PDB file of C-alpha atoms and ligand atoms in Angstrom:
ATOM      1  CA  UNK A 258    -118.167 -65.014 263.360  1.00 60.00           C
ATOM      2  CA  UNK A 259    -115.157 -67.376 263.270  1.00 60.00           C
ATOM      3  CA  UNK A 260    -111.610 -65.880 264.413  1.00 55.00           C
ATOM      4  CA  UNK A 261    -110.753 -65.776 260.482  1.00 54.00           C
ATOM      5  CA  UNK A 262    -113.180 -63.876 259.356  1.00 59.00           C
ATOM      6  CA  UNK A 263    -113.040 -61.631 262.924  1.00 61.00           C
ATOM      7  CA  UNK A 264    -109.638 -60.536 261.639  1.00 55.00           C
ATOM      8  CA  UNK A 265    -110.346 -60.319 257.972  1.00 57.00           C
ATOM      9  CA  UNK A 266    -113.031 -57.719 259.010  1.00 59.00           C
ATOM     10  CA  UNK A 267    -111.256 -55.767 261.382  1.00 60.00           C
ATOM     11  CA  UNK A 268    -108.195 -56.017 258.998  1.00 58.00           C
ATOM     12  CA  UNK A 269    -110.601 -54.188 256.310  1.00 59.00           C
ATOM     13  CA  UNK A 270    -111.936 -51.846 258.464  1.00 63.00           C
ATOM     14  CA  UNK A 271    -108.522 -50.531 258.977  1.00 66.00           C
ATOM     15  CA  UNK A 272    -107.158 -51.251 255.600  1.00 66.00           C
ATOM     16  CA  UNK A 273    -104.835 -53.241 256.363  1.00 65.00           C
ATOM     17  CA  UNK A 274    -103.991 -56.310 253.786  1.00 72.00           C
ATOM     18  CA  UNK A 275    -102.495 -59.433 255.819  1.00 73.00           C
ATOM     19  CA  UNK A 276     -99.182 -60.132 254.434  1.00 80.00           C
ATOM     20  CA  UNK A 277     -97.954 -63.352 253.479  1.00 80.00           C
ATOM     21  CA  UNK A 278     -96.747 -64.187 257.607  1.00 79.00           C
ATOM     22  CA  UNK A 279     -99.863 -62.601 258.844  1.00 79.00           C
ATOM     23  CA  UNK A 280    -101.874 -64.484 256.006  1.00 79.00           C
ATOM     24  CA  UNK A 281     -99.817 -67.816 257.458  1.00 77.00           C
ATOM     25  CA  UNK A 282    -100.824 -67.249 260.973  1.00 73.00           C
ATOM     26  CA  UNK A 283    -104.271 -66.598 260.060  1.00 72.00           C
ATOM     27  CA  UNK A 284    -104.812 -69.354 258.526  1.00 77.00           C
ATOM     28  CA  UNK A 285    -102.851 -71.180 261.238  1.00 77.00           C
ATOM     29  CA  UNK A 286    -105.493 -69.987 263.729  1.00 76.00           C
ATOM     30  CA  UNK A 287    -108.152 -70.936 261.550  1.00 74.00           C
ATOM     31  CA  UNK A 288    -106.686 -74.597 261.026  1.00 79.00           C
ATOM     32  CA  UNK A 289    -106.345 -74.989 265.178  1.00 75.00           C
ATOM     33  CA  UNK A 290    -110.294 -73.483 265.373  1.00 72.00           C
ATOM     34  CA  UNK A 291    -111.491 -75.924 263.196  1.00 73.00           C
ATOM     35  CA  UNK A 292    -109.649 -78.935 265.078  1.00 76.00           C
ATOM     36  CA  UNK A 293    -110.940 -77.696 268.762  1.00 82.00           C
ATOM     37  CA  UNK A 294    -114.579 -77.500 267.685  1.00 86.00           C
ATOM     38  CA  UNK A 295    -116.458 -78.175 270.379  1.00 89.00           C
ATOM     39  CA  UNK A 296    -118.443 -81.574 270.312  1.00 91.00           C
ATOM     40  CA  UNK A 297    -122.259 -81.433 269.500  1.00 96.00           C
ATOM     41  CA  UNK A 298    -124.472 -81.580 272.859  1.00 98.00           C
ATOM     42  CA  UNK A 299    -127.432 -84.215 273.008  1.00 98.00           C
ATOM     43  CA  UNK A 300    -130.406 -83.499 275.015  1.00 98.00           C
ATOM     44  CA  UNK A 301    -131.860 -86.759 277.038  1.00 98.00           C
ATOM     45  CA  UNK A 302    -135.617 -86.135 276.670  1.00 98.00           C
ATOM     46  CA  UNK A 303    -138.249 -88.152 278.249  1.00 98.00           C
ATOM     47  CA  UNK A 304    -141.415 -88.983 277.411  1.00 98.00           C
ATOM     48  CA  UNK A 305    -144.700 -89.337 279.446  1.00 98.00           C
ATOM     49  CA  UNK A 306    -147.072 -92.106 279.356  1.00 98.00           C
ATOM     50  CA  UNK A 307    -150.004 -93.267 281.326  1.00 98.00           C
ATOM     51  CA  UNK A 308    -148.952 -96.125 282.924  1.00 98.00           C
ATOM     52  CA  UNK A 309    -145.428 -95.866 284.625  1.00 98.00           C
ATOM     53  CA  UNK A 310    -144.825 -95.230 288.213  1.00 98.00           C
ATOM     54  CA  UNK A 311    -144.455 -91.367 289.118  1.00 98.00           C
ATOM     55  CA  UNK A 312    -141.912 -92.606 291.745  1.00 98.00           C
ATOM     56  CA  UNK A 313    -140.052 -95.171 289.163  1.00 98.00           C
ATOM     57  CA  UNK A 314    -139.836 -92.205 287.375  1.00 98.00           C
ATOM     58  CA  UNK A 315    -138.035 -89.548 289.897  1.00 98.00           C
ATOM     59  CA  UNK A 316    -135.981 -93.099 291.135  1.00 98.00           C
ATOM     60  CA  UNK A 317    -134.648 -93.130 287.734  1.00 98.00           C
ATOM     61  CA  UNK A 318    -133.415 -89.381 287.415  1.00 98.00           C
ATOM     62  CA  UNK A 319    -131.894 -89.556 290.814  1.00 98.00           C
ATOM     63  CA  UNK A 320    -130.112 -92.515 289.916  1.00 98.00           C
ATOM     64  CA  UNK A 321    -129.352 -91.790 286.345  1.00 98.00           C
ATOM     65  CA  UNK A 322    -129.299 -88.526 285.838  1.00 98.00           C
ATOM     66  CA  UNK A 323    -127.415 -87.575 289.171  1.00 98.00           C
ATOM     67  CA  UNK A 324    -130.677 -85.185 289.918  1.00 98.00           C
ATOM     68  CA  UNK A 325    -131.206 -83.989 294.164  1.00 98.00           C
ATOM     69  CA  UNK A 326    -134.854 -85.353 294.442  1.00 98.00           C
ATOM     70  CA  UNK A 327    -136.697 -81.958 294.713  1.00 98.00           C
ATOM     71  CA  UNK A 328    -135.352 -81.382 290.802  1.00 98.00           C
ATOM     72  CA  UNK A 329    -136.025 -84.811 290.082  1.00 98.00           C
ATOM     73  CA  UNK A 330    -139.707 -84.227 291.282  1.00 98.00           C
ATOM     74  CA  UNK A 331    -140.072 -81.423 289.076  1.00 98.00           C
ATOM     75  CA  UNK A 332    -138.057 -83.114 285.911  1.00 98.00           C
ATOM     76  CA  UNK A 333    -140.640 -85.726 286.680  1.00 98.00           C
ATOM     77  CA  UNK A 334    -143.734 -83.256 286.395  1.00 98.00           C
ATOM     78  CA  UNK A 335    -142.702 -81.548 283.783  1.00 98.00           C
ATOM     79  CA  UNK A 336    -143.421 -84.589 281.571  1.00 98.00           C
ATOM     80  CA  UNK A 337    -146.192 -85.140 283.196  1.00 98.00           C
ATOM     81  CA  UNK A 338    -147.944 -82.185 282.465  1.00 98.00           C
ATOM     82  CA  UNK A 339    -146.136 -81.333 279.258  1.00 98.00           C
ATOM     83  CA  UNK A 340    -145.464 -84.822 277.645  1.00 98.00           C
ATOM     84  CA  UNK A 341    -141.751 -84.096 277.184  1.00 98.00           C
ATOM     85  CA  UNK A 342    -139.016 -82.786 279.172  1.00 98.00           C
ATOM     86  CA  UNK A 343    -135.276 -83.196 278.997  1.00 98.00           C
ATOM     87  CA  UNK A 344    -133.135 -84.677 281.897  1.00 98.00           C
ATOM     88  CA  UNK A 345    -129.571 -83.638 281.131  1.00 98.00           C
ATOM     89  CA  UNK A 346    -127.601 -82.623 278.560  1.00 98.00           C
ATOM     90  CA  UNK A 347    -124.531 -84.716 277.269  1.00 98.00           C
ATOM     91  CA  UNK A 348    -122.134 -85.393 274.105  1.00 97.00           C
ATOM     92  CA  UNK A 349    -123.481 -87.937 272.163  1.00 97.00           C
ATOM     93  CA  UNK A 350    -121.891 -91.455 273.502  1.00 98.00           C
ATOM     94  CA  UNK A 351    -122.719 -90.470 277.233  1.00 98.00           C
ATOM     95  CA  UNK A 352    -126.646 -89.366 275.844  1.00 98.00           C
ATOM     96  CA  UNK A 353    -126.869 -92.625 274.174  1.00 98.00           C
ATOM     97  CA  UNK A 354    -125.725 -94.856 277.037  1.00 98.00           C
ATOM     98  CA  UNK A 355    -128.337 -92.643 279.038  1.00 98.00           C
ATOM     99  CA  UNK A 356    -131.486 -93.394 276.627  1.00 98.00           C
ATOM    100  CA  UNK A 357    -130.246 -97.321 276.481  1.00 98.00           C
ATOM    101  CA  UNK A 358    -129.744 -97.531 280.658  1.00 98.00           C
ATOM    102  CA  UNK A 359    -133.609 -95.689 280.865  1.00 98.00           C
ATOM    103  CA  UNK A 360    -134.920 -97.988 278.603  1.00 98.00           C
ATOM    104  CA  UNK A 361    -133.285-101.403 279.791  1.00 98.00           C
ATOM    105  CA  UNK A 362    -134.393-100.355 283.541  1.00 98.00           C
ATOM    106  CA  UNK A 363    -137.660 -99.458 282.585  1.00 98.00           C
ATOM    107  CA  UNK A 364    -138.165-102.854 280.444  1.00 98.00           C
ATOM    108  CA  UNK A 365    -136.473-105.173 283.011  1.00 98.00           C
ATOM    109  CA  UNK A 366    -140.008-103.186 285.307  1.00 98.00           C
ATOM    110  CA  UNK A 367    -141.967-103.528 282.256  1.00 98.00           C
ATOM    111  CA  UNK A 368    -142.665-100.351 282.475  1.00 98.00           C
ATOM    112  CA  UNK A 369    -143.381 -98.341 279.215  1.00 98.00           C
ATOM    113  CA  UNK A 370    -141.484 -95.110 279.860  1.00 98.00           C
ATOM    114  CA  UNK A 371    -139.737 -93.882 276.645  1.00 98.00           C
ATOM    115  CA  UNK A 372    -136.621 -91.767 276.288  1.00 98.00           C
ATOM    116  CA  UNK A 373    -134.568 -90.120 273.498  1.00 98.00           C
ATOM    117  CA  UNK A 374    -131.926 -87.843 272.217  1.00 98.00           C
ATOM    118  CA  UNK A 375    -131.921 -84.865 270.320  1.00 98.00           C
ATOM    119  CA  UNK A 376    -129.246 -82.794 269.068  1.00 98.00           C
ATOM    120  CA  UNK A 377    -128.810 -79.720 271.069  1.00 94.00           C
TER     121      UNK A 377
HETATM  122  N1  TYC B   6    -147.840 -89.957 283.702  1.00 75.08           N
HETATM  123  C1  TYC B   6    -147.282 -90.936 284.599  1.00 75.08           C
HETATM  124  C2  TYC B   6    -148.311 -91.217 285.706  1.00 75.08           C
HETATM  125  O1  TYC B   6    -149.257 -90.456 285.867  1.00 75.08           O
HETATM  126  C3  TYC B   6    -146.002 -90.468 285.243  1.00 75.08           C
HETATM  127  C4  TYC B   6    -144.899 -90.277 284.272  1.00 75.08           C
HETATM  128  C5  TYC B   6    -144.108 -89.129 284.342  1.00 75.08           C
HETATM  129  C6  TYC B   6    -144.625 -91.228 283.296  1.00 75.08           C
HETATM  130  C7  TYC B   6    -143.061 -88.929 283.452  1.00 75.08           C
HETATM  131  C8  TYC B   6    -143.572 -91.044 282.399  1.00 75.08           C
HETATM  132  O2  TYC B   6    -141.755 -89.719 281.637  1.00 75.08           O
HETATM  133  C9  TYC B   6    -142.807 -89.902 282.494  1.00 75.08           C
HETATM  134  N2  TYC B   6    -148.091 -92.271 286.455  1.00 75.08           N
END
């Protein structure tokens, strides 16, 4: 429930009506909620395939992805074994430099690994 509404309820509950200041600042907070909305979060997934390097693989979340190699290992497996896992969570420009960097790496290798965002 949005701040608004939050005091619209609670205003009801003890029947109270906003008057035209309180009305003001309500919608005042409302306004300045709307504006600080959070930004969307993209998940960087990866995708397995049969033919790229386990240890390509962890290189590039260490590298990329800032992961200690133990949690890169087990990023790494994940996929593996599951097909899909994600590797960090970001807002949308840093997620899609991510998914380009992975990709351009992994051609320059010519490797097939695939990688992708998805909204959070
Ligand atoms: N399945 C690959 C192999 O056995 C390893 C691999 C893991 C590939 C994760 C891609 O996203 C991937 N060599």
């Amino acid at each position: 429930m949005n701040i608004q509404s939050r005091i619209y309820a609670s205003s009801k509950s003890q029947n109270i009506n906003p008057g035209h200041d309180e009305q003001i600042f309500i919608d005042l907070l409302f306004e300045n909620q709307q504006k600080t909305k959070k930004p969307s979060r993209y998940k960087v997934l990866m995708l397995n395939d049969d033919y790229t390097p386990m240890d390509f693989v962890v290189h590039i979340l260490q590298q990329l992805f800032d992961k200690p190699t133990e949690e890169a290992i087990k990023i790494m497996m994940n996929v593996h074994n599951n097909g899909i896992g994600v590797c960090g969570v970001y807002t949308y420009e840093i997620a899609e430099t991510k998914v380009a960097q992975v990709i351009n790496i992994a051609r320059q290798q010519q490797h097939p690994l695939q990688c992708m965002l998805e909204r959070e």
